[in-house]
Coordinates of C-alpha atoms in Angstrom, one line a residue:
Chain A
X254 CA 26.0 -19.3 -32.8
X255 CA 22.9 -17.4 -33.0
X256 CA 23.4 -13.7 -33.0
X257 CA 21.7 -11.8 -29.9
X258 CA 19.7 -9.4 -30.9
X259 CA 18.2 -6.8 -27.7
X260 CA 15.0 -6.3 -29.8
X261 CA 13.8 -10.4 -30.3
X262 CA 15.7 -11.6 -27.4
X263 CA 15.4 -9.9 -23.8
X264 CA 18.0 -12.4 -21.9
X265 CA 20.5 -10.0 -23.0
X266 CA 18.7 -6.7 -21.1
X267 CA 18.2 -9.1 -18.1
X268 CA 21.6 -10.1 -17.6
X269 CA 22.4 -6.1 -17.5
X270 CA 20.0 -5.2 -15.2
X271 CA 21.0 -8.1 -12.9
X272 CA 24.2 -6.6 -13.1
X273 CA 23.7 -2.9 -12.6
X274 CA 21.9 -4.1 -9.6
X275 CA 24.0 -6.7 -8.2
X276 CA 27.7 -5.4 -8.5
X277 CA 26.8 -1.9 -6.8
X278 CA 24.6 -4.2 -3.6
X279 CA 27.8 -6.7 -3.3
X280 CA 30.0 -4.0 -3.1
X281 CA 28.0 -1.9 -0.6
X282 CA 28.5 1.4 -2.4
X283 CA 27.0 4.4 -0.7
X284 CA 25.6 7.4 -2.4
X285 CA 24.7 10.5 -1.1
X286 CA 21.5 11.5 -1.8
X287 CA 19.6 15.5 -2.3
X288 CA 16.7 15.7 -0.1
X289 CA 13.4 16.4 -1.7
X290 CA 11.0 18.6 0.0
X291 CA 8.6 16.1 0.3
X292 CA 10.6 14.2 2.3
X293 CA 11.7 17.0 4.5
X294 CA 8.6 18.2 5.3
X295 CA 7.3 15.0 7.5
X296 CA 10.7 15.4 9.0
X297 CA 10.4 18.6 10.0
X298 CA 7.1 18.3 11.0
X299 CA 7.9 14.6 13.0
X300 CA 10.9 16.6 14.7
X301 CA 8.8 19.7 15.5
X302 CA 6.1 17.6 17.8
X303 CA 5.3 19.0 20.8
X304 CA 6.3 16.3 23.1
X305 CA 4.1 13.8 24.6
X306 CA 2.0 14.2 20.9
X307 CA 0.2 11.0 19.9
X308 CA 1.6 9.8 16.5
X309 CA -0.8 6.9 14.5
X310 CA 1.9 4.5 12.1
X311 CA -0.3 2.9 9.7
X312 CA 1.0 -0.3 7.8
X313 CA -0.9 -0.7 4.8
X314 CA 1.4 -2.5 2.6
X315 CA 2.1 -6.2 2.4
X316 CA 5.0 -8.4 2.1
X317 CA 5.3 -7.8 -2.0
X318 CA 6.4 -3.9 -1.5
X319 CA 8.2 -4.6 1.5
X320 CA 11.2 -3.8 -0.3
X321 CA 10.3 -0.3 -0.7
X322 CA 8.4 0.5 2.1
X323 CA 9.9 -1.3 4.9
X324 CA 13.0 0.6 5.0
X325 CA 10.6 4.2 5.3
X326 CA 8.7 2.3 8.1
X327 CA 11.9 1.2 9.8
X328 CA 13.5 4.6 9.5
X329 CA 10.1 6.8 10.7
X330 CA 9.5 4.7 13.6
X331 CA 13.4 5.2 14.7
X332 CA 12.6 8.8 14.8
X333 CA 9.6 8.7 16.1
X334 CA 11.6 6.3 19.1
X335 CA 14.1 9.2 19.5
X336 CA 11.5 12.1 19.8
X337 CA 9.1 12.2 23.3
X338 CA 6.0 11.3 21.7
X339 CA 4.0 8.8 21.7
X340 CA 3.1 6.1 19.6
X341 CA 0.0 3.9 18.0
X342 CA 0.2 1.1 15.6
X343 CA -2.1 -0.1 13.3
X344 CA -2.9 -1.2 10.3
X345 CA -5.4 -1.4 7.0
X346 CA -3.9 -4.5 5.6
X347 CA -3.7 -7.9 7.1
X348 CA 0.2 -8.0 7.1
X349 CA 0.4 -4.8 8.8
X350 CA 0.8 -5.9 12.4
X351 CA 3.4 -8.9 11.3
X352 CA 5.6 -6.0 9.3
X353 CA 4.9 -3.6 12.7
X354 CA 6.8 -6.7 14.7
X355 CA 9.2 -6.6 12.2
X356 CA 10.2 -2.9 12.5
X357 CA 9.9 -2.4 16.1
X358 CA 12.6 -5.4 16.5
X359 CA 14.8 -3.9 13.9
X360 CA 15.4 0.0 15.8
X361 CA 16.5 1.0 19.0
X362 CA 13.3 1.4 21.6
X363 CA 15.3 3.0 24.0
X364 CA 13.8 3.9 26.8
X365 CA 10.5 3.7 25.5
X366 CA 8.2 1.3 27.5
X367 CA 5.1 -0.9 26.0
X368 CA 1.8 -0.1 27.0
X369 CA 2.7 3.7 28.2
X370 CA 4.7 5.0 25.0
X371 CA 4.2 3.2 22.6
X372 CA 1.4 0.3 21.6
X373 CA 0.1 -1.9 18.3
X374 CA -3.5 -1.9 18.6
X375 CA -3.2 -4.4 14.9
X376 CA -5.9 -4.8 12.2
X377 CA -8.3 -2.4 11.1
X378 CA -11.1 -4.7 9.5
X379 CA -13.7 -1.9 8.0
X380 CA -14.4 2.1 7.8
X381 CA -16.3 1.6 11.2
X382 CA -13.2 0.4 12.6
X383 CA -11.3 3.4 11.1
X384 CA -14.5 5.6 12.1
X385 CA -14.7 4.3 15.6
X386 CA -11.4 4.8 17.0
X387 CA -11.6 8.4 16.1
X388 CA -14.2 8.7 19.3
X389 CA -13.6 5.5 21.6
X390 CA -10.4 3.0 20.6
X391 CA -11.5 0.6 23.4
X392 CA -14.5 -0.2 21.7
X393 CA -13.5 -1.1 19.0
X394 CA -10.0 -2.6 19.9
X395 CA -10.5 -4.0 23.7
X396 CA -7.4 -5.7 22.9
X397 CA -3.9 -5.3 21.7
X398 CA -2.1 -7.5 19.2
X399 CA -0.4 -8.9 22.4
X400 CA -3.8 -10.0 24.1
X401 CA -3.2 -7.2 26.5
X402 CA -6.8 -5.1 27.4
X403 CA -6.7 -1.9 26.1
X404 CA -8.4 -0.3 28.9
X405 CA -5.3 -1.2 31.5
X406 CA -3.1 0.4 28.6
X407 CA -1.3 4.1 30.3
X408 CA -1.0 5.3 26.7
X409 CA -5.1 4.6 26.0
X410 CA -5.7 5.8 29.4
X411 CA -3.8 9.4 27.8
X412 CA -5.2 9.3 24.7
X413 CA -9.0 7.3 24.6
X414 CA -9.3 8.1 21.0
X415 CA -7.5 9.1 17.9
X416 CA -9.2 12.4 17.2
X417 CA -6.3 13.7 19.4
X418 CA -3.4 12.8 17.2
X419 CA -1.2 15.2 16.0
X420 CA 0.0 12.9 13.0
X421 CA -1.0 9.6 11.2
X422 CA 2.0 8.5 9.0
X423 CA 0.4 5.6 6.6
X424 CA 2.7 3.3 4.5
X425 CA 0.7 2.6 1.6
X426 CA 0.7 -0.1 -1.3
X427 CA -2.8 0.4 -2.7
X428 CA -6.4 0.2 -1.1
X429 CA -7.4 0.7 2.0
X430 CA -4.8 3.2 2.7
X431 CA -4.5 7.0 2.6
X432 CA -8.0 7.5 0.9
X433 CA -9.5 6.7 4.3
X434 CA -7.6 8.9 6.4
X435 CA -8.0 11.7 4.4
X436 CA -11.9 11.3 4.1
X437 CA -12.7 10.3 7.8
X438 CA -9.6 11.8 9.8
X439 CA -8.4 14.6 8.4
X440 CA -11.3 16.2 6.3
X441 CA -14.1 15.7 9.4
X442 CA -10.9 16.0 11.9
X443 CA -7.9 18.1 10.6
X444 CA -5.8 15.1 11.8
X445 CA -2.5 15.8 9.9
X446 CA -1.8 12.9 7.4
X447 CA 1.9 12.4 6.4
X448 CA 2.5 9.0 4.1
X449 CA 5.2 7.1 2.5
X450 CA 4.6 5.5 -0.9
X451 CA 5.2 3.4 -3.5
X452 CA 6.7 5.1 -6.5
X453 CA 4.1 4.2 -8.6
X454 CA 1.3 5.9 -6.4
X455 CA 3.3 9.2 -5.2
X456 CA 2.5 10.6 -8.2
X457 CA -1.6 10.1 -7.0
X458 CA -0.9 12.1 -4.2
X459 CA 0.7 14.6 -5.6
X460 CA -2.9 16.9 -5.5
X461 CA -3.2 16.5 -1.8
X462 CA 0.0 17.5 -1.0
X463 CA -0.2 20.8 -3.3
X464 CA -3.4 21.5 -1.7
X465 CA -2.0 21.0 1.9
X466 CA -4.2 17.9 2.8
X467 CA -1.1 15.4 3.3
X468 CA 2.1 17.2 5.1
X469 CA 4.5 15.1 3.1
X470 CA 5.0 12.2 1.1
X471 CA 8.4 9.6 1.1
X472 CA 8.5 8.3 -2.0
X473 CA 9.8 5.0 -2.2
X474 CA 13.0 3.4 -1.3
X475 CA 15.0 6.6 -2.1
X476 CA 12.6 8.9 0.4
X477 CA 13.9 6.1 3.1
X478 CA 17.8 7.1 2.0
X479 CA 16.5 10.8 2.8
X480 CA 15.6 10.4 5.8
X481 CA 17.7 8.3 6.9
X482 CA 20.9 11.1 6.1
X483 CA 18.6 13.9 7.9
X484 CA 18.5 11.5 11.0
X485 CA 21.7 10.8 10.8
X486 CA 22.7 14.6 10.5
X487 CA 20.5 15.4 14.0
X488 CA 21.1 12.0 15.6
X489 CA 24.6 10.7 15.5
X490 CA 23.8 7.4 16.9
X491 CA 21.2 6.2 14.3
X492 CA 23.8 4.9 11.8
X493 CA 23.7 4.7 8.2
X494 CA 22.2 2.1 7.0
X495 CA 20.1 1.4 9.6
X496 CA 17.1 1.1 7.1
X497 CA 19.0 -0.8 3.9
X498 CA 18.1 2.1 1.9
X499 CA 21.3 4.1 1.5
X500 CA 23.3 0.8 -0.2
X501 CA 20.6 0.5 -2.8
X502 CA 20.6 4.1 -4.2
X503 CA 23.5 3.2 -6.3
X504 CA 21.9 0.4 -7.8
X505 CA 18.7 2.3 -8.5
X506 CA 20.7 4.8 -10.3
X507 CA 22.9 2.5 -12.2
X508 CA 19.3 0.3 -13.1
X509 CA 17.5 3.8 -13.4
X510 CA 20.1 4.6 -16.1
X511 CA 20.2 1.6 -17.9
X512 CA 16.3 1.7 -18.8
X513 CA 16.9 5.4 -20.1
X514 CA 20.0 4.0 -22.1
X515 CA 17.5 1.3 -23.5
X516 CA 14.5 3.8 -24.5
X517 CA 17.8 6.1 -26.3
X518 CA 19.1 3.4 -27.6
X519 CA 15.4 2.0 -28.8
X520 CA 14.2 4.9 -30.1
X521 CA 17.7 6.0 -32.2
X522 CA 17.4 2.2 -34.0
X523 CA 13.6 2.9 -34.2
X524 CA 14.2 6.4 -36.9
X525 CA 17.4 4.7 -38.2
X526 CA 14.9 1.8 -39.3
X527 CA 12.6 3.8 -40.3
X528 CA 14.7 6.2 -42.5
X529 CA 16.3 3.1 -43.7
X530 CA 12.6 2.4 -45.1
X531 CA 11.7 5.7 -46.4
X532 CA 14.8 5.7 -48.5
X533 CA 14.3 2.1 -49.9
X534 CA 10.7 3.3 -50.8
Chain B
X4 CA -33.6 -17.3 -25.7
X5 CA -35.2 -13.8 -26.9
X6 CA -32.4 -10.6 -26.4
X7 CA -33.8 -7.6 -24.5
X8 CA -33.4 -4.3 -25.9
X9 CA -32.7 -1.3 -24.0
X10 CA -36.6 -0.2 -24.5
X11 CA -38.1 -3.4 -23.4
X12 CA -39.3 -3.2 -19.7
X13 CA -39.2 -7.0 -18.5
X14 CA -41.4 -7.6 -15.1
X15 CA -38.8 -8.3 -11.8
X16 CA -39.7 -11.2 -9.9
X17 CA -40.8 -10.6 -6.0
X18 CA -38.0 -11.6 -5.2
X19 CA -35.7 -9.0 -7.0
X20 CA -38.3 -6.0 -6.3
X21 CA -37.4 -6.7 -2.4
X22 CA -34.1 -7.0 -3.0
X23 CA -33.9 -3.9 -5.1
X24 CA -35.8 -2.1 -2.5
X25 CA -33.2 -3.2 0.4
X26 CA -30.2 -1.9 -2.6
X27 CA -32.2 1.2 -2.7
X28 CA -32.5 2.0 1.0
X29 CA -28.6 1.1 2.3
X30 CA -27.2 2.6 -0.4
X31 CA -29.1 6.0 -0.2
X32 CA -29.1 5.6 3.6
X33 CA -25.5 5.7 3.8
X34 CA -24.8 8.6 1.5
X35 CA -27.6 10.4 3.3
X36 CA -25.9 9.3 6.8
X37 CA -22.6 11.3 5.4
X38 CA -24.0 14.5 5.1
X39 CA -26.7 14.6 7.6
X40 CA -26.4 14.1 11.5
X41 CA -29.8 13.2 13.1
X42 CA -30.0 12.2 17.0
X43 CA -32.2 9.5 15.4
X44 CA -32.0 6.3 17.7
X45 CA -31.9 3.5 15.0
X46 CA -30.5 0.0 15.6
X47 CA -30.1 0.7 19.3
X48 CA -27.8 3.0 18.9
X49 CA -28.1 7.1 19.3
X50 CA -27.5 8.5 15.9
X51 CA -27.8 7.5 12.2
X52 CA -24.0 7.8 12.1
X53 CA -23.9 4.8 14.9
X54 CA -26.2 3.1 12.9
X55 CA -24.5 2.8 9.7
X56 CA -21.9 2.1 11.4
X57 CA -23.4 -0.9 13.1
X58 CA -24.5 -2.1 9.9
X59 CA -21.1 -1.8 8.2
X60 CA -20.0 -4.7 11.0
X61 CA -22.5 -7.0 9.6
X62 CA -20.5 -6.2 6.3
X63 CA -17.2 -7.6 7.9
X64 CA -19.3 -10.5 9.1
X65 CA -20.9 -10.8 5.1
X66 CA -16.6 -10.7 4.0
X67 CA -15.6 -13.2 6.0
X68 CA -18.1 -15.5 4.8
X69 CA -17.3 -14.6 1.4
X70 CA -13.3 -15.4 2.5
X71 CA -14.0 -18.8 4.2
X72 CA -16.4 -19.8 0.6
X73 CA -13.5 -18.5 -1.1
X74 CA -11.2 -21.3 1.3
X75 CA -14.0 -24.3 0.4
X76 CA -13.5 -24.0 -2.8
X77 CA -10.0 -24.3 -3.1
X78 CA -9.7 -27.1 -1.1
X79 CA -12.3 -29.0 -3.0
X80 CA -10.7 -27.7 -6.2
X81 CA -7.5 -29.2 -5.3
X82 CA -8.4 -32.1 -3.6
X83 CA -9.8 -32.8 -6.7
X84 CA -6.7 -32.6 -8.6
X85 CA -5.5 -35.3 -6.1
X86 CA -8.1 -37.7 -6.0
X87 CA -8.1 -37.6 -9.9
X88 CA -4.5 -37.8 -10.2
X89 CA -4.2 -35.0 -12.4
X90 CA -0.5 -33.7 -14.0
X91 CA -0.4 -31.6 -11.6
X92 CA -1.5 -32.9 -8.2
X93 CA 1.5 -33.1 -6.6
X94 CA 1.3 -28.8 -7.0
X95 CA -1.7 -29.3 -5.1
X96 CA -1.0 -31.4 -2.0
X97 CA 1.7 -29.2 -1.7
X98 CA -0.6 -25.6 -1.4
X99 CA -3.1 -27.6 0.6
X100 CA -0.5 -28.4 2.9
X101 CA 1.1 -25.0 3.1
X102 CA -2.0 -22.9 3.2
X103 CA -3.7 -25.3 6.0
X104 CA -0.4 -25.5 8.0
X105 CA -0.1 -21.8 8.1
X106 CA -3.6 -21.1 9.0
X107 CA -3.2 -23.1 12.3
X108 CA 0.6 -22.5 12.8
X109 CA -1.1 -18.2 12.4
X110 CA -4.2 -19.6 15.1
X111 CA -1.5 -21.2 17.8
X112 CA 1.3 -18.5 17.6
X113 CA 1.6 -15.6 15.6
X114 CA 0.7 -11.7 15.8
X115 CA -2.9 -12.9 14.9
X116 CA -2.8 -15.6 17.5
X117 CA -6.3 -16.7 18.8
X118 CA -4.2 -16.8 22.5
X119 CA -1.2 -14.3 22.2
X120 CA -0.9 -14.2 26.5
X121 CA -0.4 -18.2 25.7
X122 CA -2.9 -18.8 28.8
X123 CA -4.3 -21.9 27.2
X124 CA -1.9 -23.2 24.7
X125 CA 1.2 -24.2 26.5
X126 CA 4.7 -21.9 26.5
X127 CA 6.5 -24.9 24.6
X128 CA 4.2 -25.5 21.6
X129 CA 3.3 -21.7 21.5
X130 CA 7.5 -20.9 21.2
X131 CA 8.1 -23.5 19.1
X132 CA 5.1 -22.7 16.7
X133 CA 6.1 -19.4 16.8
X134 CA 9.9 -19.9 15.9
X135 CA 8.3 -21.6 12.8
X136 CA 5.8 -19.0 11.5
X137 CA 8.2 -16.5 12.1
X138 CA 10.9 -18.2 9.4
X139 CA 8.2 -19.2 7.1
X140 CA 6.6 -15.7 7.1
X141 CA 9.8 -13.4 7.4
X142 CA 12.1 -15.6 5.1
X143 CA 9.7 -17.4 2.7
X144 CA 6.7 -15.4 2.3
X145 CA 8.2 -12.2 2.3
X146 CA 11.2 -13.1 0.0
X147 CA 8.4 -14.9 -2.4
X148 CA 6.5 -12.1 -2.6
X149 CA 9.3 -9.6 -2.9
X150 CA 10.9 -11.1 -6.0
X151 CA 7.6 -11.5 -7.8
X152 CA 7.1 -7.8 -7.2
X153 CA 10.6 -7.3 -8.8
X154 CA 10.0 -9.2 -12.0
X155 CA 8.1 -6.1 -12.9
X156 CA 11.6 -4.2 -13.5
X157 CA 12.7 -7.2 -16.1
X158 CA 9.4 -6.5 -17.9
X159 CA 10.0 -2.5 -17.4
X160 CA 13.5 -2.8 -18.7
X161 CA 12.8 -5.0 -22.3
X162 CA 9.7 -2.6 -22.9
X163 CA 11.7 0.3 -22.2
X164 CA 13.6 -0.8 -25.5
X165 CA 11.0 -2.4 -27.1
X166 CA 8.0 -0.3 -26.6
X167 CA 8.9 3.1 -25.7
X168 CA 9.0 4.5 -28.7
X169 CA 8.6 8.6 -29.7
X170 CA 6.4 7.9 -33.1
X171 CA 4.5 11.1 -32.8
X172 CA 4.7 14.7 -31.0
X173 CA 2.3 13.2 -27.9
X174 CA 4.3 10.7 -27.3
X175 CA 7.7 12.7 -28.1
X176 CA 6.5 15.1 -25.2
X177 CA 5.4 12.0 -23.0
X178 CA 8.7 9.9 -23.5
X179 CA 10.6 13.1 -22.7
X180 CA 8.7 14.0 -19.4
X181 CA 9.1 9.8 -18.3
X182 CA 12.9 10.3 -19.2
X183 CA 13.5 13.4 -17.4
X184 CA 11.3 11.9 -13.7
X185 CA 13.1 8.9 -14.2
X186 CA 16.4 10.3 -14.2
X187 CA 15.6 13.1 -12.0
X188 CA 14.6 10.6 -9.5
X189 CA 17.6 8.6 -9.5
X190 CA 20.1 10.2 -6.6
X191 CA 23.2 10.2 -9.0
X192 CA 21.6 12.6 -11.5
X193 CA 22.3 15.5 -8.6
X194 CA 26.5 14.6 -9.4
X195 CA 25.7 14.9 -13.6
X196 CA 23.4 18.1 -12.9
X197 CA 21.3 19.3 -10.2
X198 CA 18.8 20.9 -12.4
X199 CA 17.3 17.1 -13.4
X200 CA 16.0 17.5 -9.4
X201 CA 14.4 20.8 -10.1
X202 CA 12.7 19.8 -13.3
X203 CA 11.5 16.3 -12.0
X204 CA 9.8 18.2 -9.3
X205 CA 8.2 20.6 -11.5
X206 CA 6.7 18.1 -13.4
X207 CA 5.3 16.1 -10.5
X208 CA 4.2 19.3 -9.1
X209 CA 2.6 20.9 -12.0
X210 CA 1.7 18.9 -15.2
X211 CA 1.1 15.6 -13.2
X212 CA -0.9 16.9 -10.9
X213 CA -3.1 18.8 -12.8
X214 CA -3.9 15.5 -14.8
X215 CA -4.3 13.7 -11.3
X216 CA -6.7 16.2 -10.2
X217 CA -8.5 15.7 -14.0
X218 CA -8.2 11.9 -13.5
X219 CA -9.8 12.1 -9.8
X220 CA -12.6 14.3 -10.7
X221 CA -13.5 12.1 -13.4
X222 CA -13.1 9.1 -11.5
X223 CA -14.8 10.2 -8.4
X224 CA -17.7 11.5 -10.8
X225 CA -18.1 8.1 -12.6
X226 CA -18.1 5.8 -9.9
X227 CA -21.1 8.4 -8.5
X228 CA -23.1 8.0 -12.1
X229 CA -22.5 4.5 -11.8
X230 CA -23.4 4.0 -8.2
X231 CA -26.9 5.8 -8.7
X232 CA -27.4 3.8 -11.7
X233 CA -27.0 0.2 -9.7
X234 CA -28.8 1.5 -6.5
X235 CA -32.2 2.4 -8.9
X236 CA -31.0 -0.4 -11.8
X237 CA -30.9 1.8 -14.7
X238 CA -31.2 1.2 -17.8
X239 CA -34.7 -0.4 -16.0
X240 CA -35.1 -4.1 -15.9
X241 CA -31.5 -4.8 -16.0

């Protein structure tokens, strides 16, 4: 039989990484989790609202980073349900309003009623879309997602355009996404931008959030965890697990810790070949 | 066929002075549009910042097109492959089938339905159509995509062994700084030692971003140096 060999044979990492991943997700372990500031500040600033604020989601990820993002999406919009304020959806990517159905079926509206609280406007097909709304969202969406006219809408009716949000939280996978908030809303605005990331882009918007231009940043799955303890903390009836994040933080350490045992492990054979060489010369 | 050289000025046509001249014009009129604000009435509309934004409409307009081309010519790419009977037609009848049936099953019911109030399609087909989209979007597409996405950690985990490798001090220091965000960002390093926390978020907060800010500069700076070039096609003739 064929000895395995890690370095000309990857079946054998693959197995451990399904495992590391699998045996902590089957077993539902929980971890708690260290909140980062990041994280905390769009709590804090979410939770410090005046009520009756207007609050823009943005969905502009698609169904490959659902994964990761869905679970921030699903957790925000619970909190924003919880707090008096009031709520737009859109989004910059074409699966945007399909995810937004998605997470408004998986929390608790409460008492929150379509069309005066809460409404998902859908696509935003250009900049002059993004532009537009700023000064006049009936123009530019004379319908919502549910065929309803915009202009019979309470909640357009309170706020006719976007310039008088107090937040835009964008869930972003790439391009178009929080570039275009931060050059058309909150540079010619001062809209506060908050968003939640992918783990390979929160380190991009690390500059804007040292120099104050987005409030806060989730970064990936493990921001959604986060959050989801703070809200539980404040709101006992939002229960944990309510986004899926919390069970997966085990497995993202035990798979976190695996590919740092592989790069140890790689790099201790690499000068043990490699001395092995010197000597023999 | 004789190569130019970057001194050689060859003639443009009529055809591509007029075109160049229309490059020209949108592309400086929109960066000019950013900066200045004139109560200019252009296109119908009361400002130069209306009017750009008119013209960035016919754009979506000038997209779609490009989408539905995009549509043509995998359908006559693949009906191809089934009228020829290629090896792998069968691969083809079956995206045909799934990307047409979609698109209508998307028109007819779904959050980008052409009639969401259902006031012309009837309540039956639209709920039934629905039900459909809705477990082929939520249950197929989504768990599709997802696990392709994942495939990425298989790949991150055999070059983590394979490939990460500290052969000299810039990538000693580098390896190190990956290790230590890594590990700080997974939640069980706060039970080995809190401090992994603290460092990971000093080194997203200082070294990374001051690279960020480098990379952004630079970025932001080339796509300006090429813009200008395309908008007055520099080198000229090119």
């Amino acid at each position: 039989m064929r000895k395995m060999d890690i370095a000309s044979d990857p079946r054998l990492t693959y197995v451990l990484l399904i495992l590391v991943i699998a045996v902590p997700i089957l077993t539902h372990a929980v971890l708690p989790v260290p909140v980062t500031d990041t994280t905390r500040a769009v709590y804090d600033f979410i939770e410090n609202l005046p009520p009756s604020s207007l609050v823009v989601v943005s969905f502009d990820y698609s169904t490959s980073t659902v994964p990761e993002l869905q679970p921030q999406a699903t957790i925000v919009a619970q909190h924003l349900f919880l707090r008096p304020l009031k709520i737009l959806f859109v989004a910059q990517w074409i699966d945007g309003p399909a995810l937004t159905d998605a997470v408004l079926e998986a929390i608790d509206r409460g008492n929150k009623i379509y069309g005066t609280d809460y409404a998902t406007l859908g696509y935003i097909p250009n900049t002059a879309t993004l532009i537009g709304m700023t000064a006049d969202i009936q123009s530019f969406f004379p319908v919502d997602t549910l065929g309803n006219p915009t202009q019979n809408l309470p909640i357009i009716k309170q706020f006719p355009a976007t310039r008088q949000a107090a937040l835009v939280i964008t869930f972003v996978a790439g391009e178009p996404g929080l570039s275009a908030y931060l050059q058309y809303w909150e540079s010619r605005l001062n809209i506060p931008v908050a968003a939640g990331s992918v783990a390979a882009l929160a380190p991009g918007f690390m500059p804007f959030y040292n120099s104050q231009q987005i409030i806060g940043i989730l970064i990936s799955i493990r921001a959604a965890a986060e959050y989801e303890f703070l809200e539980h903390a404040q709101y006992s009836q939002v229960p944990i697990g309510l986004s899926g994040a919390t069970s997966a933080m085990v497995a993202q350490s035990t798979s976190h810790m695996l590919i740092v045992l592989m790069v140890v492990v790689g790099n201790v054979a690499y000068f043990v070949r490699r001395r092995g060489k010197e000597r023999s010369k | 066929m004789k190569t130019l050289t970057s001194k050689e000025k060859r003639k443009m046509t009529k055809a591509e002075i007029i075109l160049q001249i229309i490059i020209f014009s949108l592309g400086f009129f929109y960066a000019i549009v950013y900066y200045v604000r004139l109560p200019v009435p252009v296109l119908g509309t009361g400002n130069l910042q209306s009017a750009a934004d008119q013209l960035f409409t016919y754009l979506t307009a000038i997209l779609t097109g490009a989408f539905a081309i995009g549509i043509i010519n995998l359908t006559r790419a693949h009906a191809n492959n089934v009228k020829n009977r290629r090896p792998i037609w069968k691969y083809s009848v079956i995206l045909l089938a799934s990307m047409y049936f979609m698109a209508v099953a998307s028109i007819i019911a779904s959050p980008f339905s052409l009639d969401p109030q259902s006031t012309v399609i009837p309540k039956g087909v639209y709920a039934v159509f629905f039900s459909i989209w809705q477990f082929l979007y939520y249950n197929v597409l989504v768990s599709i995509n997802a696990t392709l996405f994942s495939l990425l950690a298989f790949f991150i985990a055999s070059a983590a062994y394979r490939a990460f490798k500290a052969r000299s001090l810039e990538t000693s220091i580098l390896l190190a700084a990956g290790l230590l965000v890594i590990i700080g960002q997974a939640p069980i390093s706060n039970l080995i030692w809190p401090g992994f926390g603290t460092i990971r978020d000093w080194i997203m907060a200082f070294p990374n971003t001051a690279g960020q800010r480098g990379i952004l500069i630079g970025a932001a700076l080339g796509i300006l140096a090429f813009s200008v070039r395309r908008l007055i096609r520099y080198p000229w003739g090119r």
